[in-house]
Amino acid sequence: MAPRAGQPGLQGPLLPGLLLVAAALSRPAAPCPFQCYCFGGPKLLLRCASGAELRQPPRDVPPDARNLTIVGANLTVLRAAAFAGGAADGEEAAAGVRLPLLTALRLTHNNIEVVEDGAFDGLPSLAALDLSHNPLRALGGGAFRGLPALRSLQLNHALARGGPALLDSLDAALAPLAELRLLGLAGNALSRLPPAALRLARLEQLDARLNALAGLSPDELRALEREGGLPGPRLLLADNPLRCGCAARPLLAWLRNATERVPDARRLRCAAPRVLHNRPLLDLDEALLRCADRDADGRGEEAEAAGPELEASYVFFGLVLALIGLIFLMVLYLNRRGIQRWMRNLREACRDQMEGYHYRYEQDADPRRAPAPAPAGSRAASPGSGL
């Protein structure tokens, strides 16, 4: 009799065969690279953190990796095609694309000082790149070439040591990033915004906090606007030493008309002049943003802006002096009897002193008290006395 459905007689021969077929069709997963940690498999996340031992990007990253994080290494120099087979000691870069699916690359705290042209060649799918907290000193003008899908670039706390030359290189490196949406430039001591960043047509947010921006010029404000009524990028400007003089009037007007474009607009405070120090920029009236010819010390604008506040301080000082005088008069009034007695004693003492002087003068002027003259004979005999 045939076995009934569900009996183990039918499943026994089929189960081993199915396992063999599945094993034959499955492809073994790529191993995790040396000195790295794989989370959820190489397709999800690789984290490489080995301190100073890792001096170049690992070469055995699986080609199907999607996220790569290298933190705390000592990469120092990212040479051309560093992630496409290029070596760190001047060897020729391998041709082709080695990581076609990599979408996120994080290289923070790796002591990177130089990024050469084409350092990220061979990463056509890269959408997010983070180079924050690296002491960059040199950046190739073509450092970000070959990244057509790049949407986010973070360079926070990475450009302060490079000087003006690095900022010029950054301007050239940003130009080809037509698809960039997010740009982080916080904590870089920037005195101006990179012009190329303002010209990125698809840019949605520019983080410029913790820099050395004294304000935004009218040209920079015009560059933040988009043609055809398209929305411009959001701008983060907190913790910059804004100078609240007449040059800040265009910025103040722009902020009041487009507050939603600057999420941290309420945190913008004046660093100069001194009388407006730490005052919120949005709370100021344009009349306080004054201009004046600079004197030898460069403080003309501060002196001009200080007019109303300085007058108020003078008025307050006068009121304080008047109050002190009033208290002094009140003390005199309450002690008037003692003062009168003291004045009377003083007057009597002076009168007694003057009477004593007058008496001595009269005694000295009395002719009866003058000494009698000596006889003439006594005078003549004295030479012959032999004495």
XYZ file of C-alpha atoms in Angstrom:
387
model
C 0.000 0.000 0.000
C 1.290 3.462 -0.919
C 2.297 5.647 1.969
C -0.065 8.410 2.915
C 0.718 12.074 2.364
C 2.747 13.541 5.166
C 4.412 10.275 6.105
C 8.234 10.350 6.434
C 8.555 7.729 3.693
C 8.293 10.405 0.962
C 10.412 13.111 2.647
C 13.360 10.889 3.439
C 14.766 10.605 -0.143
C 13.870 14.219 -1.152
C 15.423 16.223 1.728
C 19.100 15.360 1.129
C 18.681 16.088 -2.565
C 17.224 19.526 -1.921
C 20.093 20.374 0.414
C 22.646 19.361 -2.222
C 20.953 21.502 -4.871
C 20.843 24.519 -2.558
C 24.503 24.088 -1.689
C 25.445 23.864 -5.347
C 23.503 26.998 -6.326
C 24.648 29.144 -3.401
C 27.822 31.223 -3.754
C 30.139 31.518 -0.741
C 30.242 34.976 0.833
C 33.408 37.003 0.454
C 35.607 36.941 3.541
C 35.922 39.952 5.825
C 39.153 41.905 5.149
C 42.048 41.698 7.538
C 42.013 44.343 10.317
C 38.324 45.052 9.630
C 35.005 44.099 11.173
C 31.977 43.102 9.128
C 28.502 43.812 10.445
C 25.609 41.933 8.865
C 27.888 40.613 6.147
C 30.217 42.482 3.826
C 27.283 43.787 1.815
C 26.109 45.908 4.726
C 28.973 47.456 6.644
C 32.730 47.139 7.007
C 34.500 48.962 9.810
C 38.288 49.102 9.794
C 39.892 50.613 12.883
C 43.394 49.471 13.654
C 45.176 52.597 14.816
C 48.516 53.399 13.188
C 48.848 49.875 11.733
C 46.574 50.631 8.787
C 48.511 53.032 6.512
C 46.546 52.509 3.301
C 43.007 51.427 2.424
C 42.589 47.633 2.580
C 42.877 45.926 -0.808
C 40.771 42.863 0.001
C 37.446 44.677 0.451
C 34.696 42.512 -1.073
C 33.482 43.943 -4.398
C 29.869 43.822 -3.212
C 30.514 46.023 -0.143
C 28.066 48.884 0.251
C 29.419 50.789 3.279
C 33.062 51.189 4.289
C 34.229 52.938 7.466
C 37.880 53.496 8.366
C 38.378 55.326 11.670
C 41.505 55.985 13.706
C 44.044 54.821 11.124
C 47.149 56.620 9.837
C 46.436 56.926 6.118
C 48.232 60.305 5.785
C 48.102 60.378 1.956
C 45.274 59.225 -0.315
C 46.913 58.627 -3.677
C 45.182 58.355 -7.023
C 42.756 55.409 -7.265
C 43.401 54.515 -3.627
C 40.191 52.445 -3.540
C 40.476 51.002 -7.040
C 43.701 49.047 -6.620
C 46.196 51.915 -6.361
C 49.054 51.469 -3.904
C 50.404 53.869 -1.352
C 54.044 53.685 -2.444
C 53.817 54.988 -5.954
C 52.798 51.769 -7.734
C 50.592 51.971 -10.768
C 46.873 51.921 -10.081
C 44.963 48.909 -11.226
C 42.586 49.507 -14.099
C 38.845 49.071 -13.790
C 36.336 49.431 -10.995
C 36.914 47.329 -7.893
C 34.054 48.548 -5.656
C 31.151 49.241 -8.030
C 28.449 49.033 -5.326
C 30.072 51.127 -2.584
C 27.668 53.944 -1.649
C 29.042 55.290 1.650
C 32.685 55.902 2.595
C 33.627 57.306 6.005
C 37.279 58.250 6.600
C 37.178 60.332 9.789
C 40.062 60.695 12.290
C 42.628 59.083 9.990
C 45.358 61.760 10.014
C 44.846 62.358 6.280
C 46.964 65.312 5.162
C 46.993 64.967 1.361
C 44.248 63.941 -1.063
C 45.609 63.612 -4.590
C 43.744 64.032 -7.851
C 41.545 61.036 -8.595
C 41.875 59.583 -5.097
C 38.327 58.217 -5.321
C 38.417 56.933 -8.878
C 36.700 53.594 -9.298
C 33.757 54.374 -6.997
C 30.961 55.171 -9.457
C 28.131 54.542 -6.965
C 29.553 56.537 -4.062
C 26.831 58.806 -2.655
C 28.226 59.844 0.745
C 31.855 60.754 1.560
C 33.023 61.884 4.995
C 36.549 63.289 5.453
C 35.847 65.165 8.677
C 38.403 65.571 11.471
C 41.478 65.136 9.293
C 44.338 67.697 9.203
C 44.179 68.306 5.458
C 47.020 70.410 4.085
C 46.735 69.711 0.355
C 43.723 68.876 -1.770
C 43.972 68.183 -5.477
C 41.719 70.169 -7.751
C 40.506 66.858 -9.204
C 40.271 65.011 -5.894
C 36.531 64.368 -6.308
C 36.463 63.650 -10.002
C 34.731 60.498 -11.133
C 32.015 60.696 -8.460
C 28.866 61.313 -10.515
C 26.524 60.008 -7.806
C 27.983 61.923 -4.836
C 25.161 63.504 -2.805
C 26.820 64.242 0.550
C 30.342 65.555 1.243
C 31.461 66.226 4.812
C 34.660 68.225 5.407
C 33.968 69.396 8.946
C 37.056 70.318 11.015
C 39.361 69.368 8.169
C 40.491 72.568 6.394
C 41.723 74.873 9.151
C 45.420 74.017 8.684
C 45.607 74.334 4.927
C 45.533 78.109 4.541
C 44.306 80.100 1.528
C 45.879 77.696 -0.979
C 43.747 74.834 0.316
C 40.597 76.941 0.016
C 41.419 77.695 -3.627
C 41.919 73.978 -4.273
C 38.625 73.225 -2.556
C 36.863 75.656 -4.861
C 38.239 73.786 -7.878
C 37.466 70.363 -6.393
C 33.810 71.222 -5.736
C 33.093 72.464 -9.243
C 32.363 69.064 -10.913
C 30.008 67.828 -8.159
C 26.810 68.647 -9.997
C 24.645 66.240 -7.972
C 25.828 67.312 -4.511
C 23.004 67.910 -2.019
C 24.721 68.247 1.379
C 28.049 69.994 2.042
C 29.582 70.210 5.512
C 32.249 72.880 6.096
C 31.834 73.470 9.840
C 34.802 74.326 12.051
C 37.251 75.287 9.301
C 38.036 78.950 10.132
C 36.615 80.063 6.777
C 36.484 83.822 6.277
C 34.345 83.416 3.145
C 32.203 80.751 1.540
C 33.689 78.844 -1.421
C 32.174 80.385 -4.575
C 31.903 76.967 -6.244
C 29.738 75.726 -3.367
C 27.280 78.579 -3.910
C 27.070 77.737 -7.612
C 26.076 74.080 -7.100
C 22.631 73.962 -8.669
C 21.287 71.014 -6.639
C 22.783 71.907 -3.262
C 20.162 71.663 -0.500
C 22.172 72.421 2.660
C 25.481 74.126 3.392
C 26.838 73.806 6.929
C 29.152 76.763 7.658
C 28.983 76.843 11.452
C 31.985 77.481 13.705
C 33.954 79.426 11.112
C 35.411 82.944 10.919
C 32.666 84.525 8.823
C 32.176 88.199 9.679
C 29.131 88.299 7.408
C 27.933 87.573 3.882
C 28.559 89.966 1.025
C 25.789 90.975 -1.409
C 27.439 88.810 -4.082
C 27.281 85.752 -1.830
C 23.641 86.446 -1.017
C 22.801 86.723 -4.711
C 24.619 83.460 -5.414
C 22.402 81.703 -2.854
C 19.321 82.503 -4.936
C 18.221 80.207 -7.757
C 16.843 81.172 -11.126
C 13.321 80.258 -12.110
C 11.977 80.442 -8.569
C 13.722 77.245 -7.493
C 14.365 76.938 -3.749
C 17.855 77.841 -2.652
C 19.978 75.853 -0.214
C 19.565 75.979 3.539
C 22.456 77.696 5.286
C 23.744 77.016 8.814
C 25.678 80.016 10.181
C 25.681 79.718 13.979
C 28.823 80.411 16.026
C 30.437 82.800 13.543
C 31.954 86.152 14.695
C 29.514 88.415 12.862
C 30.407 92.106 12.621
C 27.215 94.106 13.000
C 28.134 97.226 11.060
C 26.561 98.755 8.003
C 27.920 95.880 5.896
C 25.554 93.538 7.763
C 22.417 95.324 6.558
C 21.974 93.165 3.403
C 22.405 90.013 5.501
C 19.860 91.218 8.064
C 17.318 92.034 5.355
C 17.915 88.654 3.688
C 17.477 86.801 6.988
C 14.173 88.531 7.709
C 12.836 87.687 4.244
C 14.078 84.078 4.226
C 14.236 82.940 7.833
C 13.318 79.382 6.848
C 16.504 79.210 4.764
C 18.630 79.636 7.908
C 17.362 77.184 10.572
C 19.712 78.612 13.213
C 18.995 82.276 12.453
C 17.994 82.938 16.071
C 21.438 81.822 17.205
C 23.297 84.411 15.117
C 24.930 86.947 17.458
C 27.182 89.940 17.005
C 30.856 89.744 17.896
C 31.575 93.404 17.066
C 31.284 96.312 17.701
C 31.753 96.082 21.437
C 28.467 97.762 22.338
C 26.529 95.155 20.325
C 28.536 92.178 21.516
C 26.440 89.022 21.952
C 23.285 90.785 20.752
C 21.038 88.633 18.491
C 21.317 89.898 14.943
C 17.617 89.475 14.190
C 16.683 91.633 17.192
C 18.672 94.655 15.978
C 17.232 97.629 14.169
C 18.990 98.688 11.004
C 19.597 102.111 12.559
C 22.085 100.474 14.941
C 24.084 99.041 12.036
C 26.022 102.241 11.367
C 29.079 103.076 9.323
C 31.818 105.592 10.046
C 35.254 106.457 8.755
C 37.822 104.313 10.476
C 40.378 106.092 12.617
C 43.976 105.057 13.131
C 42.933 102.220 15.415
C 40.179 100.988 13.110
C 37.438 101.725 15.649
C 35.464 104.379 13.804
C 32.479 102.171 13.187
C 32.351 101.151 16.835
C 32.433 104.775 17.976
C 29.635 105.679 15.562
C 27.462 102.741 16.567
C 27.997 103.504 20.228
C 26.273 106.924 20.085
C 22.873 106.256 21.768
C 24.263 103.738 24.256
C 27.141 106.055 25.200
C 24.754 108.965 25.774
C 22.611 106.780 28.003
C 25.659 105.789 30.039
C 26.553 109.453 30.539
C 23.026 110.198 31.754
C 23.203 107.315 34.195
C 26.570 108.522 35.488
C 25.131 112.011 36.052
C 22.205 110.559 37.973
C 24.578 108.642 40.216
C 26.585 111.793 40.966
C 23.378 113.704 41.739
C 22.302 110.977 44.148
C 25.666 111.109 45.925
C 25.395 114.900 46.258
C 21.873 114.609 47.633
C 23.013 112.114 50.264
C 25.865 114.443 51.253
C 23.472 117.382 51.704
C 21.139 115.227 53.763
C 23.992 114.255 56.074
C 24.887 117.921 56.511
C 21.306 118.833 57.335
C 20.886 116.063 59.912
C 24.126 117.126 61.646
C 23.541 120.875 61.399
C 23.652 121.487 65.172
C 27.000 119.797 65.576
C 28.309 121.642 62.530
C 27.138 124.978 63.951
C 28.823 124.236 67.287
C 32.022 123.247 65.481
C 31.930 126.423 63.423
C 31.390 128.547 66.553
C 34.318 126.909 68.337
C 36.460 127.404 65.290
C 35.500 131.069 65.071
C 36.295 131.656 68.754
C 39.629 129.920 68.444
C 40.495 132.092 65.476
C 39.432 135.235 67.366
C 41.577 134.330 70.382
C 44.529 133.724 68.122
C 44.089 137.072 66.392
C 43.755 138.914 69.712
C 47.041 137.368 70.894
C 48.784 138.520 67.734
C 47.297 142.038 68.163
C 48.456 142.291 71.788
C 52.039 141.304 70.938
C 52.086 143.851 68.141
C 50.985 146.639 70.455
C 53.621 145.676 73.013
C 56.377 145.753 70.440
C 55.247 149.179 69.117
C 55.146 150.948 72.551
C 58.088 153.501 72.679
C 58.285 153.330 76.448
C 59.444 149.743 76.210
C 62.340 150.654 73.867
C 65.890 150.206 75.415
C 67.742 153.456 76.614
C 70.756 154.606 74.502
C 74.291 154.208 76.064
C 76.266 157.431 77.255
C 78.748 158.927 74.775
C 81.718 159.053 77.243
C 81.625 155.426 77.851
C 81.883 154.844 74.166
C 84.951 157.101 73.789
C 86.792 155.657 76.758
C 86.384 152.185 75.738
C 89.156 152.194 73.080
C 91.672 153.490 75.525
C 90.864 151.070 78.165
C 93.282 148.676 76.640
C 90.800 145.912 76.697
